[in-house]
Amino acid sequence: MTQDRKLDHIQLAFESQTGLMEHDQRFMYEPLLAAHPVDGEQAFLFLGKMIRSPFWVSSMTGGTGVARKINENIAQACREFGFGMGLGSCRKILFDKTYWADFDMREIIGPDQPFWANLGIAQVESLLKDKNEQAIIDLVGELRADGLIVHVNPLQEWFQPEGDRIERPPIETIELLMSRMHLPIIVKEVGQGMGEASLKRLLRLPLAAIEFAAYGGTNFSNLELMREDPAMQEMYQPFAFVGQTAAQMVKSVNRLLQEIGEPQCRQLIISGGVKNYLDGYYLTSLSQLPAVYGMASAVLKHATNDYQELKTYIENQLKALRLAQQYLTLNPEYDGA
């Protein structure tokens, strides 16, 4: 009733005041130029497939037994809402099928959505050294994945008590991998992002995409440090706070495009510290290359329970994203990172 609504307004007027500290200066709010969004999605081409949402569920989990339900929920959401999924590290199923069902999601996600396998740079380096790249080809083929994500994680491997030692610069391993097979490849970090020199080398390769996994979200180097003894934690803790944010990386890529001209890699997955739809909208709008935005921990939180919880979360995120697309444009005067 109108009377109840007006009473609510009076009671909430003081509580609803906003301050300058919370002001989001990334956007210009334009209330006059669009109607409310209507239901419906506009498909666009990304990673060779038509997707309906500029969203990506970043590589997270697998090989633990309990991960199967999580991945099933995520794959089902990808199918329903039209976006892509990267698996967690598939190392455990390279030569042992015990946990195969945790990763085997093609039937659930369906044939039309991007679905990518994942291996670490240390495992790729070892397989190439043994001239066993066929194991990678078999993994991707048996999963019916669209290609391989290679996660580059030298700090995580160094801090991990069971970690492998990387014997050559990862860029050399990636170039060798691409010279020996014709699988589509995505390269990503694991929570600390990459500087301009690394991005420049990757942009010059015919990669399917670069995924940022930037500083500001789940940081696997820090995660591994938490598993170390206190002396090691104290020694290496400063490394947990170095890296590049997603906004810094977008701006780096934009600058590099002016320097190198037409890159061979022309698609980005912007992830790392993306907390919600406004972060994703801002970063993908800022990017001069076609981009989707990735979220990991927020999705994982809702994917651990029943599917309806995850569905509701993603549905609300995408509705809010459409609202942002209608009324917000980038603020040209904003220069924050």
PDB file of C-alpha atoms in Angstrom, residues 162-337:
ATOM      1  CA  GLU A 162      54.984 -30.635  -2.463  1.00  0.00           C
ATOM      2  CA  GLY A 163      55.682 -28.175  -5.275  1.00  0.00           C
ATOM      3  CA  ASP A 164      57.625 -28.877  -8.481  1.00  0.00           C
ATOM      4  CA  ARG A 165      60.629 -26.906  -9.637  1.00  0.00           C
ATOM      5  CA  ILE A 166      60.305 -25.085 -12.956  1.00  0.00           C
ATOM      6  CA  GLU A 167      63.463 -25.579 -14.986  1.00  0.00           C
ATOM      7  CA  ARG A 168      62.969 -23.120 -17.848  1.00  0.00           C
ATOM      8  CA  PRO A 169      61.124 -19.827 -18.362  1.00  0.00           C
ATOM      9  CA  PRO A 170      57.406 -20.621 -18.716  1.00  0.00           C
ATOM     10  CA  ILE A 171      57.126 -18.605 -21.935  1.00  0.00           C
ATOM     11  CA  GLU A 172      59.586 -21.021 -23.575  1.00  0.00           C
ATOM     12  CA  THR A 173      57.498 -23.997 -22.460  1.00  0.00           C
ATOM     13  CA  ILE A 174      54.327 -22.380 -23.800  1.00  0.00           C
ATOM     14  CA  GLU A 175      55.986 -21.666 -27.152  1.00  0.00           C
ATOM     15  CA  LEU A 176      57.291 -25.240 -27.332  1.00  0.00           C
ATOM     16  CA  LEU A 177      53.855 -26.627 -26.460  1.00  0.00           C
ATOM     17  CA  MET A 178      52.266 -24.623 -29.262  1.00  0.00           C
ATOM     18  CA  SER A 179      54.911 -25.737 -31.733  1.00  0.00           C
ATOM     19  CA  ARG A 180      54.276 -29.435 -30.987  1.00  0.00           C
ATOM     20  CA  MET A 181      50.472 -29.485 -31.075  1.00  0.00           C
ATOM     21  CA  HIS A 182      47.566 -27.534 -32.455  1.00  0.00           C
ATOM     22  CA  LEU A 183      45.298 -27.423 -29.432  1.00  0.00           C
ATOM     23  CA  PRO A 184      43.738 -24.060 -28.526  1.00  0.00           C
ATOM     24  CA  ILE A 185      45.594 -22.684 -25.490  1.00  0.00           C
ATOM     25  CA  ILE A 186      44.661 -20.204 -22.759  1.00  0.00           C
ATOM     26  CA  VAL A 187      47.391 -18.978 -20.394  1.00  0.00           C
ATOM     27  CA  LYS A 188      46.570 -17.737 -16.904  1.00  0.00           C
ATOM     28  CA  GLU A 189      48.213 -16.856 -13.598  1.00  0.00           C
ATOM     29  CA  VAL A 190      46.833 -17.990 -10.227  1.00  0.00           C
ATOM     30  CA  GLY A 191      46.159 -14.864  -8.188  1.00  0.00           C
ATOM     31  CA  GLN A 192      48.972 -12.378  -8.678  1.00  0.00           C
ATOM     32  CA  GLY A 193      48.496 -11.361 -12.289  1.00  0.00           C
ATOM     33  CA  MET A 194      51.262 -10.476 -14.753  1.00  0.00           C
ATOM     34  CA  GLY A 195      53.358  -7.454 -15.620  1.00  0.00           C
ATOM     35  CA  GLU A 196      53.603  -5.783 -19.022  1.00  0.00           C
ATOM     36  CA  ALA A 197      56.654  -7.728 -20.203  1.00  0.00           C
ATOM     37  CA  SER A 198      54.852 -11.050 -19.684  1.00  0.00           C
ATOM     38  CA  LEU A 199      51.640  -9.751 -21.252  1.00  0.00           C
ATOM     39  CA  LYS A 200      53.567  -8.478 -24.261  1.00  0.00           C
ATOM     40  CA  ARG A 201      55.053 -11.926 -24.923  1.00  0.00           C
ATOM     41  CA  LEU A 202      51.649 -13.579 -24.602  1.00  0.00           C
ATOM     42  CA  LEU A 203      49.849 -11.095 -26.856  1.00  0.00           C
ATOM     43  CA  ARG A 204      52.310 -11.963 -29.610  1.00  0.00           C
ATOM     44  CA  LEU A 205      51.366 -15.661 -29.470  1.00  0.00           C
ATOM     45  CA  PRO A 206      48.318 -17.145 -31.256  1.00  0.00           C
ATOM     46  CA  LEU A 207      46.637 -17.997 -27.957  1.00  0.00           C
ATOM     47  CA  ALA A 208      42.880 -18.439 -27.698  1.00  0.00           C
ATOM     48  CA  ALA A 209      42.875 -16.033 -24.726  1.00  0.00           C
ATOM     49  CA  ILE A 210      44.818 -14.714 -21.761  1.00  0.00           C
ATOM     50  CA  GLU A 211      43.201 -15.070 -18.352  1.00  0.00           C
ATOM     51  CA  PHE A 212      44.482 -12.555 -15.831  1.00  0.00           C
ATOM     52  CA  ALA A 213      43.878 -14.259 -12.442  1.00  0.00           C
ATOM     53  CA  ALA A 214      45.057 -10.934 -11.106  1.00  0.00           C
ATOM     54  CA  TYR A 215      46.005  -9.733  -7.644  1.00  0.00           C
ATOM     55  CA  GLY A 216      43.057  -9.053  -5.366  1.00  0.00           C
ATOM     56  CA  GLY A 217      41.167 -12.346  -5.352  1.00  0.00           C
ATOM     57  CA  THR A 218      42.098 -15.845  -4.238  1.00  0.00           C
ATOM     58  CA  ASN A 219      45.895 -15.942  -4.114  1.00  0.00           C
ATOM     59  CA  PHE A 220      47.278 -19.465  -4.361  1.00  0.00           C
ATOM     60  CA  SER A 221      50.788 -18.398  -3.374  1.00  0.00           C
ATOM     61  CA  ASN A 222      49.383 -17.066  -0.122  1.00  0.00           C
ATOM     62  CA  LEU A 223      47.239 -20.178   0.232  1.00  0.00           C
ATOM     63  CA  GLU A 224      50.307 -22.408   0.011  1.00  0.00           C
ATOM     64  CA  LEU A 225      52.188 -20.226   2.493  1.00  0.00           C
ATOM     65  CA  MET A 226      49.405 -20.839   4.996  1.00  0.00           C
ATOM     66  CA  ARG A 227      50.264 -24.540   4.796  1.00  0.00           C
ATOM     67  CA  GLU A 228      53.930 -23.894   5.605  1.00  0.00           C
ATOM     68  CA  ASP A 229      55.629 -23.833   8.999  1.00  0.00           C
ATOM     69  CA  PRO A 230      55.675 -20.432  10.779  1.00  0.00           C
ATOM     70  CA  ALA A 231      59.316 -19.702   9.924  1.00  0.00           C
ATOM     71  CA  MET A 232      58.677 -20.149   6.187  1.00  0.00           C
ATOM     72  CA  GLN A 233      55.512 -18.056   6.410  1.00  0.00           C
ATOM     73  CA  GLU A 234      57.421 -15.196   8.031  1.00  0.00           C
ATOM     74  CA  MET A 235      60.215 -15.418   5.463  1.00  0.00           C
ATOM     75  CA  TYR A 236      58.065 -15.402   2.324  1.00  0.00           C
ATOM     76  CA  GLN A 237      54.937 -13.519   3.403  1.00  0.00           C
ATOM     77  CA  PRO A 238      55.901 -10.288   1.555  1.00  0.00           C
ATOM     78  CA  PHE A 239      55.565 -12.159  -1.751  1.00  0.00           C
ATOM     79  CA  ALA A 240      51.841 -12.556  -1.074  1.00  0.00           C
ATOM     80  CA  PHE A 241      51.392  -8.821  -1.575  1.00  0.00           C
ATOM     81  CA  VAL A 242      53.049  -8.349  -4.966  1.00  0.00           C
ATOM     82  CA  GLY A 243      51.345  -8.536  -8.331  1.00  0.00           C
ATOM     83  CA  GLN A 244      49.112  -6.615 -10.699  1.00  0.00           C
ATOM     84  CA  THR A 245      45.403  -5.937 -10.236  1.00  0.00           C
ATOM     85  CA  ALA A 246      42.878  -6.633 -12.994  1.00  0.00           C
ATOM     86  CA  ALA A 247      42.466  -2.904 -13.669  1.00  0.00           C
ATOM     87  CA  GLN A 248      46.242  -2.452 -13.947  1.00  0.00           C
ATOM     88  CA  MET A 249      46.427  -5.379 -16.364  1.00  0.00           C
ATOM     89  CA  VAL A 250      43.616  -4.079 -18.579  1.00  0.00           C
ATOM     90  CA  LYS A 251      45.390  -0.740 -18.816  1.00  0.00           C
ATOM     91  CA  SER A 252      48.685  -2.512 -19.549  1.00  0.00           C
ATOM     92  CA  VAL A 253      47.116  -4.482 -22.386  1.00  0.00           C
ATOM     93  CA  ASN A 254      45.533  -1.315 -23.796  1.00  0.00           C
ATOM     94  CA  ARG A 255      48.926   0.408 -23.760  1.00  0.00           C
ATOM     95  CA  LEU A 256      50.630  -2.578 -25.378  1.00  0.00           C
ATOM     96  CA  LEU A 257      48.092  -2.586 -28.201  1.00  0.00           C
ATOM     97  CA  GLN A 258      49.287   0.897 -29.112  1.00  0.00           C
ATOM     98  CA  GLU A 259      52.883  -0.328 -29.070  1.00  0.00           C
ATOM     99  CA  ILE A 260      52.665  -3.669 -30.859  1.00  0.00           C
ATOM    100  CA  GLY A 261      49.691  -3.038 -33.127  1.00  0.00           C
ATOM    101  CA  GLU A 262      47.531  -6.026 -34.022  1.00  0.00           C
ATOM    102  CA  PRO A 263      48.138  -8.790 -31.453  1.00  0.00           C
ATOM    103  CA  GLN A 264      47.848 -12.486 -32.272  1.00  0.00           C
ATOM    104  CA  CYS A 265      45.935 -13.121 -29.053  1.00  0.00           C
ATOM    105  CA  ARG A 266      42.727 -11.084 -29.175  1.00  0.00           C
ATOM    106  CA  GLN A 267      40.555 -12.253 -26.280  1.00  0.00           C
ATOM    107  CA  LEU A 268      40.772 -11.767 -22.516  1.00  0.00           C
ATOM    108  CA  ILE A 269      39.257 -13.392 -19.457  1.00  0.00           C
ATOM    109  CA  ILE A 270      39.479 -10.703 -16.785  1.00  0.00           C
ATOM    110  CA  SER A 271      39.601 -12.383 -13.385  1.00  0.00           C
ATOM    111  CA  GLY A 272      41.166 -11.793 -10.002  1.00  0.00           C
ATOM    112  CA  GLY A 273      39.510  -9.504  -7.487  1.00  0.00           C
ATOM    113  CA  VAL A 274      36.283  -9.253  -9.502  1.00  0.00           C
ATOM    114  CA  LYS A 275      33.759  -9.168  -6.662  1.00  0.00           C
ATOM    115  CA  ASN A 276      30.533  -8.442  -8.524  1.00  0.00           C
ATOM    116  CA  TYR A 277      28.806  -7.353 -11.733  1.00  0.00           C
ATOM    117  CA  LEU A 278      29.964  -3.714 -11.447  1.00  0.00           C
ATOM    118  CA  ASP A 279      33.619  -4.760 -11.296  1.00  0.00           C
ATOM    119  CA  GLY A 280      33.062  -7.044 -14.274  1.00  0.00           C
ATOM    120  CA  TYR A 281      31.177  -4.410 -16.269  1.00  0.00           C
ATOM    121  CA  TYR A 282      33.811  -1.761 -15.589  1.00  0.00           C
ATOM    122  CA  LEU A 283      36.760  -3.958 -16.562  1.00  0.00           C
ATOM    123  CA  THR A 284      35.227  -5.450 -19.708  1.00  0.00           C
ATOM    124  CA  SER A 285      34.106  -1.971 -20.814  1.00  0.00           C
ATOM    125  CA  LEU A 286      37.600  -0.615 -20.203  1.00  0.00           C
ATOM    126  CA  SER A 287      39.259  -3.348 -22.269  1.00  0.00           C
ATOM    127  CA  GLN A 288      40.041  -2.620 -25.919  1.00  0.00           C
ATOM    128  CA  LEU A 289      40.049  -6.358 -26.628  1.00  0.00           C
ATOM    129  CA  PRO A 290      36.934  -8.538 -26.474  1.00  0.00           C
ATOM    130  CA  ALA A 291      36.648  -9.738 -22.887  1.00  0.00           C
ATOM    131  CA  VAL A 292      34.513 -11.609 -20.408  1.00  0.00           C
ATOM    132  CA  TYR A 293      34.972 -11.435 -16.657  1.00  0.00           C
ATOM    133  CA  GLY A 294      35.695 -14.341 -14.375  1.00  0.00           C
ATOM    134  CA  MET A 295      34.776 -15.021 -10.777  1.00  0.00           C
ATOM    135  CA  ALA A 296      35.908 -17.963  -8.676  1.00  0.00           C
ATOM    136  CA  SER A 297      35.486 -17.746  -4.911  1.00  0.00           C
ATOM    137  CA  ALA A 298      32.065 -16.053  -5.043  1.00  0.00           C
ATOM    138  CA  VAL A 299      30.734 -18.766  -7.328  1.00  0.00           C
ATOM    139  CA  LEU A 300      32.381 -21.524  -5.292  1.00  0.00           C
ATOM    140  CA  LYS A 301      30.640 -20.250  -2.161  1.00  0.00           C
ATOM    141  CA  HIS A 302      27.208 -20.721  -3.776  1.00  0.00           C
ATOM    142  CA  ALA A 303      28.079 -23.886  -5.735  1.00  0.00           C
ATOM    143  CA  THR A 304      28.842 -25.974  -2.657  1.00  0.00           C
ATOM    144  CA  ASN A 305      25.168 -26.347  -1.747  1.00  0.00           C
ATOM    145  CA  ASP A 306      22.181 -27.164  -3.944  1.00  0.00           C
ATOM    146  CA  TYR A 307      21.898 -25.927  -7.519  1.00  0.00           C
ATOM    147  CA  GLN A 308      19.031 -23.559  -6.790  1.00  0.00           C
ATOM    148  CA  GLU A 309      21.279 -21.411  -4.586  1.00  0.00           C
ATOM    149  CA  LEU A 310      23.851 -21.046  -7.368  1.00  0.00           C
ATOM    150  CA  LYS A 311      21.142 -20.420  -9.962  1.00  0.00           C
ATOM    151  CA  THR A 312      19.612 -17.628  -7.902  1.00  0.00           C
ATOM    152  CA  TYR A 313      22.990 -16.006  -7.320  1.00  0.00           C
ATOM    153  CA  ILE A 314      23.951 -15.985 -11.008  1.00  0.00           C
ATOM    154  CA  GLU A 315      20.475 -14.923 -12.094  1.00  0.00           C
ATOM    155  CA  ASN A 316      20.641 -11.902  -9.804  1.00  0.00           C
ATOM    156  CA  GLN A 317      24.184 -11.034 -10.889  1.00  0.00           C
ATOM    157  CA  LEU A 318      23.180 -11.057 -14.562  1.00  0.00           C
ATOM    158  CA  LYS A 319      20.023  -9.008 -13.956  1.00  0.00           C
ATOM    159  CA  ALA A 320      22.092  -6.389 -12.151  1.00  0.00           C
ATOM    160  CA  LEU A 321      24.664  -6.451 -14.955  1.00  0.00           C
ATOM    161  CA  ARG A 322      21.923  -5.645 -17.501  1.00  0.00           C
ATOM    162  CA  LEU A 323      20.837  -2.718 -15.313  1.00  0.00           C
ATOM    163  CA  ALA A 324      24.414  -1.414 -15.270  1.00  0.00           C
ATOM    164  CA  GLN A 325      24.646  -1.736 -19.043  1.00  0.00           C
ATOM    165  CA  GLN A 326      21.535   0.417 -19.427  1.00  0.00           C
ATOM    166  CA  TYR A 327      22.475   3.290 -17.128  1.00  0.00           C
ATOM    167  CA  LEU A 328      26.230   3.418 -16.539  1.00  0.00           C
ATOM    168  CA  THR A 329      29.037   4.554 -18.816  1.00  0.00           C
ATOM    169  CA  LEU A 330      32.729   4.858 -18.037  1.00  0.00           C
ATOM    170  CA  ASN A 331      33.777   8.061 -16.309  1.00  0.00           C
ATOM    171  CA  PRO A 332      36.510   9.555 -18.546  1.00  0.00           C
ATOM    172  CA  GLU A 333      37.966  11.473 -15.613  1.00  0.00           C
ATOM    173  CA  TYR A 334      38.481   8.392 -13.436  1.00  0.00           C
ATOM    174  CA  ASP A 335      42.114   7.316 -13.394  1.00  0.00           C
ATOM    175  CA  GLY A 336      42.223   5.013 -10.378  1.00  0.00           C
ATOM    176  CA  ALA A 337      43.660   1.480 -10.521  1.00  0.00           C
TER     177      ALA A 337
END
